[in-house]
Tab-separated table of C-alpha atoms in Angstrom:
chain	number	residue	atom	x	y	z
A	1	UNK	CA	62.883	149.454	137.114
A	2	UNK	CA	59.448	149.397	135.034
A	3	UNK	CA	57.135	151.724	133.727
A	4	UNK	CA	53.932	152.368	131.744
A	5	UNK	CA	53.232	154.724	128.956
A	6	UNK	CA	49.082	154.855	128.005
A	7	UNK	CA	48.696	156.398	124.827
A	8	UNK	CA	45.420	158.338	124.786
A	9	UNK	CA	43.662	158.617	128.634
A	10	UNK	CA	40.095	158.711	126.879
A	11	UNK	CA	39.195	156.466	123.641
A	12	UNK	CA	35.887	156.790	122.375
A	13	UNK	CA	33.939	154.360	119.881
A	14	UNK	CA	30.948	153.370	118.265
A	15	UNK	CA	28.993	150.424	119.232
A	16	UNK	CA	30.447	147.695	116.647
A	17	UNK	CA	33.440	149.311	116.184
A	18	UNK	CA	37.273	147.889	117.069
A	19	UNK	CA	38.622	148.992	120.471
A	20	UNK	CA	42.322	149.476	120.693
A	21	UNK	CA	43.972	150.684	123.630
A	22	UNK	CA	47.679	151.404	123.252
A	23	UNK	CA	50.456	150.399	125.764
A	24	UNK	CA	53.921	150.778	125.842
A	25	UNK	CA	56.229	149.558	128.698
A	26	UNK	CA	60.154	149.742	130.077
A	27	UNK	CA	61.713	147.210	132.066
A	28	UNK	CA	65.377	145.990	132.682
A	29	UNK	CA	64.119	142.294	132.897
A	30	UNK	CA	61.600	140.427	130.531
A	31	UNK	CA	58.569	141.642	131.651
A	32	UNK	CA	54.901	140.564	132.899
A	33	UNK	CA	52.690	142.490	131.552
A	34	UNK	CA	48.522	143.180	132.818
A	35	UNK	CA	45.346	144.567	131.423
A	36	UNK	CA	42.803	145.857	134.232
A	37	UNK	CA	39.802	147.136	133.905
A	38	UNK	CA	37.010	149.341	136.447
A	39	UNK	CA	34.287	149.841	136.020
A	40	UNK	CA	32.346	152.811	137.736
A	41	UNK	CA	32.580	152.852	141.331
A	42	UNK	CA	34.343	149.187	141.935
A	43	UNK	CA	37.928	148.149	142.079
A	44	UNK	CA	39.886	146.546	139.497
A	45	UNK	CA	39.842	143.170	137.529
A	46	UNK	CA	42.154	141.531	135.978
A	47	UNK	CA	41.358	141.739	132.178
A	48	UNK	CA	44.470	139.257	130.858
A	49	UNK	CA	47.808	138.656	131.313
A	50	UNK	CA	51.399	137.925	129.454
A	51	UNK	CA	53.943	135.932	131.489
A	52	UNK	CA	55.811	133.647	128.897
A	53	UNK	CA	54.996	131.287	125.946
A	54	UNK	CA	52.202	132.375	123.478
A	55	UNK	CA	52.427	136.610	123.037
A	56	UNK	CA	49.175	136.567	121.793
A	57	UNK	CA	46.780	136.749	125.331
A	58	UNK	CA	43.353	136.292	125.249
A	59	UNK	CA	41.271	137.799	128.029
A	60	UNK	CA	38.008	137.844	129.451
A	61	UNK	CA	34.899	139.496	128.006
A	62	UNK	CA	36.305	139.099	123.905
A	63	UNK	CA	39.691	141.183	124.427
A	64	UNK	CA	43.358	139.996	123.670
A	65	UNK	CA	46.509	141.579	123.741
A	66	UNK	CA	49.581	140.626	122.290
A	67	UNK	CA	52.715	141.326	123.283
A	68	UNK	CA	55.506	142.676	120.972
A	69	UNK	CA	59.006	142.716	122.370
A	70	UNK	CA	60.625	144.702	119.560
A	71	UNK	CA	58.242	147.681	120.184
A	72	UNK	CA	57.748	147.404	123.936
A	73	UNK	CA	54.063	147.524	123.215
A	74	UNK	CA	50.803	145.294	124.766
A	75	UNK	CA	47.921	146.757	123.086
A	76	UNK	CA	44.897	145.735	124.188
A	77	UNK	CA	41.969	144.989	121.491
A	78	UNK	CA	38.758	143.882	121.264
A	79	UNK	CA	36.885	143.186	117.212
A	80	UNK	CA	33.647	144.879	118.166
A	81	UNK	CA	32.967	147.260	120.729
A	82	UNK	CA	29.685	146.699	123.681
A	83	UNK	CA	27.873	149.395	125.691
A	84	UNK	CA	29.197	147.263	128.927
A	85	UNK	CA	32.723	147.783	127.881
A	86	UNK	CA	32.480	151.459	128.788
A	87	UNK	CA	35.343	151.597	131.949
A	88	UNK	CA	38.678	152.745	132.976
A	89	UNK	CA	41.373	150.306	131.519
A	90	UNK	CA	44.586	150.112	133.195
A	91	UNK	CA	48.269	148.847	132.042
A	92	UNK	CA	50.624	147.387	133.996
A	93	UNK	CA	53.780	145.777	134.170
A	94	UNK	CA	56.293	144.042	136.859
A	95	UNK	CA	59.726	142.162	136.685
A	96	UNK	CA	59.572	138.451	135.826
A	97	UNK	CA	61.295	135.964	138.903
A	98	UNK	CA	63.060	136.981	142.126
A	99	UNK	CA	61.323	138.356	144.893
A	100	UNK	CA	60.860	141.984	143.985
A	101	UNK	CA	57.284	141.886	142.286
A	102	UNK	CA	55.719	144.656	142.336
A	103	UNK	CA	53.208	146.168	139.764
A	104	UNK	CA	53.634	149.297	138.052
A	105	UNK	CA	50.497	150.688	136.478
A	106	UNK	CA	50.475	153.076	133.701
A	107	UNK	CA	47.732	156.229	133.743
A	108	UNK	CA	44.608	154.503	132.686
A	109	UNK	CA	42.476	154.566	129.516
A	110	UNK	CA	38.754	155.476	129.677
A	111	UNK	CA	36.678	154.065	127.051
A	112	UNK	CA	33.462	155.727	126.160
A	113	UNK	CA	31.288	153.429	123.815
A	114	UNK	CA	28.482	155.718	121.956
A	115	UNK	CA	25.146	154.156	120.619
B	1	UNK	CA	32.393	137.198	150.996
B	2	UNK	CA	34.937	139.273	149.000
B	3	UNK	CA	38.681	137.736	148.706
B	4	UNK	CA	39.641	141.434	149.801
B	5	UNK	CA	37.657	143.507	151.980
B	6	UNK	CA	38.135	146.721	152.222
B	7	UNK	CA	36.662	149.028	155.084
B	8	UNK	CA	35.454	151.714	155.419
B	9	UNK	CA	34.222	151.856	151.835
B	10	UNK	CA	33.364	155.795	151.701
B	11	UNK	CA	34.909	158.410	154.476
B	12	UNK	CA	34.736	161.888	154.634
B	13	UNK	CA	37.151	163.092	157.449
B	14	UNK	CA	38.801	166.844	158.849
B	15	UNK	CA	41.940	167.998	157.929
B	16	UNK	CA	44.480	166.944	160.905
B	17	UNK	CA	42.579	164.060	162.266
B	18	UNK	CA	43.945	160.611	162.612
B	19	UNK	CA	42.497	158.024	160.201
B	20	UNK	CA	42.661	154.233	159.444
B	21	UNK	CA	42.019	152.178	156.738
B	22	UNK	CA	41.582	148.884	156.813
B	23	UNK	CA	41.796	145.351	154.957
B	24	UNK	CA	41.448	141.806	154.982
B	25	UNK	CA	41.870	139.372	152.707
B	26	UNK	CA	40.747	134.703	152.497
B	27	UNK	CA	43.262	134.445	149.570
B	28	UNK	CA	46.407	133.450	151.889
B	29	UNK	CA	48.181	135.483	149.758
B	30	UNK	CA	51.813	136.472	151.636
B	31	UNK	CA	52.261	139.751	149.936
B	32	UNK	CA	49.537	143.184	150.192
B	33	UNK	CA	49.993	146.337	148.761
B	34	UNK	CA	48.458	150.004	149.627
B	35	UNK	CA	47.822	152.293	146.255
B	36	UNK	CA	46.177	155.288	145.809
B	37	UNK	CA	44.153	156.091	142.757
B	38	UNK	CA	43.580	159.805	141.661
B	39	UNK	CA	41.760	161.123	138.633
B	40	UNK	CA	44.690	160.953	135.623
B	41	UNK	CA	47.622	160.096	137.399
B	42	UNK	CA	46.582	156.160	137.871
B	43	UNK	CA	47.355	153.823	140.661
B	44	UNK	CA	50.800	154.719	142.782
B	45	UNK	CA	51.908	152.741	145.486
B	46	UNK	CA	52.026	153.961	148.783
B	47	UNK	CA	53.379	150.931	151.367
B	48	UNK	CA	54.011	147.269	150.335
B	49	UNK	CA	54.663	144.124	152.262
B	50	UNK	CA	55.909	140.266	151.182
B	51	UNK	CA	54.860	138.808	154.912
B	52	UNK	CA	54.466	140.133	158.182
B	53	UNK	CA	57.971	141.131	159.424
B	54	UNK	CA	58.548	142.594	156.007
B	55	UNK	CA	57.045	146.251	155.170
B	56	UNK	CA	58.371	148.704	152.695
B	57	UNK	CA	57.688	152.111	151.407
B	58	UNK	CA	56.282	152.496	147.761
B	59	UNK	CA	56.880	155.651	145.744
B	60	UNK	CA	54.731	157.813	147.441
B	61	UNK	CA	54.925	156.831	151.097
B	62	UNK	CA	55.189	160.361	152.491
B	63	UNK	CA	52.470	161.154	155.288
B	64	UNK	CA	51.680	157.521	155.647
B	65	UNK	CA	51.798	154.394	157.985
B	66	UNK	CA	51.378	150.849	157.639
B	67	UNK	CA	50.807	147.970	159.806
B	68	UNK	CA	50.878	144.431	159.041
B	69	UNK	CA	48.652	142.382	162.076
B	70	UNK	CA	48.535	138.789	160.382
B	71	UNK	CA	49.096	137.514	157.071
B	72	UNK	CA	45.769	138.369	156.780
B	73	UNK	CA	45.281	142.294	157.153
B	74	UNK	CA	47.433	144.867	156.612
B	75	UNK	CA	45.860	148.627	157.503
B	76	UNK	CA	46.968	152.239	156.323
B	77	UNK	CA	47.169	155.115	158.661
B	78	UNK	CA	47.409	158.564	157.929
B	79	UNK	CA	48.198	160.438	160.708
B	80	UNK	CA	47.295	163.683	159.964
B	81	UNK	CA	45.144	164.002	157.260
B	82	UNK	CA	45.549	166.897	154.905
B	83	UNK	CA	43.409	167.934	151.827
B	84	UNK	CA	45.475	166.373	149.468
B	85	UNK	CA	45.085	163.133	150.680
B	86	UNK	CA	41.922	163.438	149.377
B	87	UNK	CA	41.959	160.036	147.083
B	88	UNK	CA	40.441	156.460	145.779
B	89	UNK	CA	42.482	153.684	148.207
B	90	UNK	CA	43.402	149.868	147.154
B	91	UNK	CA	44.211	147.232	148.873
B	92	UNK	CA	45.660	144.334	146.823
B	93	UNK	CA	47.277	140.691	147.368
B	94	UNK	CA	49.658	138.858	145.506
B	95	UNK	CA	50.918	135.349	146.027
B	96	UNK	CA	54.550	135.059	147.167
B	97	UNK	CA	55.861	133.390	143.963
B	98	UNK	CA	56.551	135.893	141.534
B	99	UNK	CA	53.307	136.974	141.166
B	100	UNK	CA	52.337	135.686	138.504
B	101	UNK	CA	48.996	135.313	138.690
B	102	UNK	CA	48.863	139.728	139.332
B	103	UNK	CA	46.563	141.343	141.677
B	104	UNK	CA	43.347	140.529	143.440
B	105	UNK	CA	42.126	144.117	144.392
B	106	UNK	CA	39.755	145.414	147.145
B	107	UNK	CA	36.921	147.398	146.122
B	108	UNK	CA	38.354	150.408	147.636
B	109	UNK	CA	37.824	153.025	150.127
B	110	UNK	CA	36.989	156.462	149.146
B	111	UNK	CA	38.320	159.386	151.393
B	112	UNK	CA	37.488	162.796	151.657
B	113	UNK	CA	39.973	165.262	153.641
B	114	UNK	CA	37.774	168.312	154.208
């Protein structure tokens, strides 16, 4: 079994500033592990993802995550924060091989970016 | 077109009526999932299915049907709607490998139980 744990369900920043958005996961197997992001009124997208080999992940629109299997954690961060980032940013995780994939998605994160 | 489409798109409906929501998807993905999203409490899957003869029930399957036509659409039925099915509904598609690849999502259907 997996789940999700989304520190914080509302970040805000400054324009410029570093975005981090915390995520911490549980699985019995090694894990695969998903940003998403929506924006307002639209579905999700998928931000970046860890399967195996490098656990730093980099993503689309400047953000990277790295995954740390001592602390369970795939934080999601981005240098310097935009106006467009502003959206709902979603964890998720699911069980590596077999045939019982499905994804479990933490809470959400919204991130308010201020001028 | 969109890899997953999603209809209807907005829905406001009465409390006891039948309702269906569809989707469709060009990705020739094997496996399509049902979630709901609600304010705080993320995305939760309702019904889930790896090909046509093969449906399950997600975590919150309660009040719900599914029904897999083709590998291409798979729509969500509540039979009698009630209040607190008032929600944000996803469609998504997977391919039938491990996934690896995650989630192409619809762009959601939003439904109002009045």
């Amino acid at each position: 079994a997996q789940s999700v744990t989304q520190l914080g369900s509302h970040v805000s920043v400054s324009e410029g500033a570093l975005v981090l958005l915390r995520c911490n996961y549980s699985s019995s197997v090694p894990p695969y592990l998903f940003w998403y992001v929506q924006y307002p009124n639209q579905g999700l997208q998928l931000l970046l993802k860890y399967t195996t080999g490098a656990t730093l992940v980099k993503g689309i629109n400047g953000f990277e995550a790295e995954f740390k299997k001592s602390e369970t954690s795939f934080h999601l961060t981005k240098p310097s924060a935009h106006m467009s980032d502003a959206a709902e940013y979603f964890c998720a995780v699911s069980g590596s091989g077999g045939s019982n994939y499905k994804l479990t998605f933490g809470k959400g994160t919204l991130l308010t970016v201020n001028p | 077109d969109a890899d997953v489409t999603q209809t209807p798109r907005n829905r406001i409906t009465k409390t006891g009526k039948r309702i269906m929501l569809e989707c469709s998807q060009t990705k020739g993905h094997d496996r399509m999932y049902w979630y709901r999203q609600d304010p705080g409490l993320g995305l939760r899957l309702i019904y889930y299915s790896f090909d046509v003869k093969d449906i399950n029930k997600g975590e919150i399957s309660d009040g719900y049907s599914v029904s897999r036509q083709a590998q291409a659409k798979f729509s969500l039925s509540l039979e009698s709607a009630i209040p607190n099915q008032t929600a944000l509904y996803f469609c998504a598609t997977s391919e039938g490998t491990g996934g690896v690849d995650g989630y192409t999502f619809g762009s959601g259907t939003r439904l109002t139980v009045v």
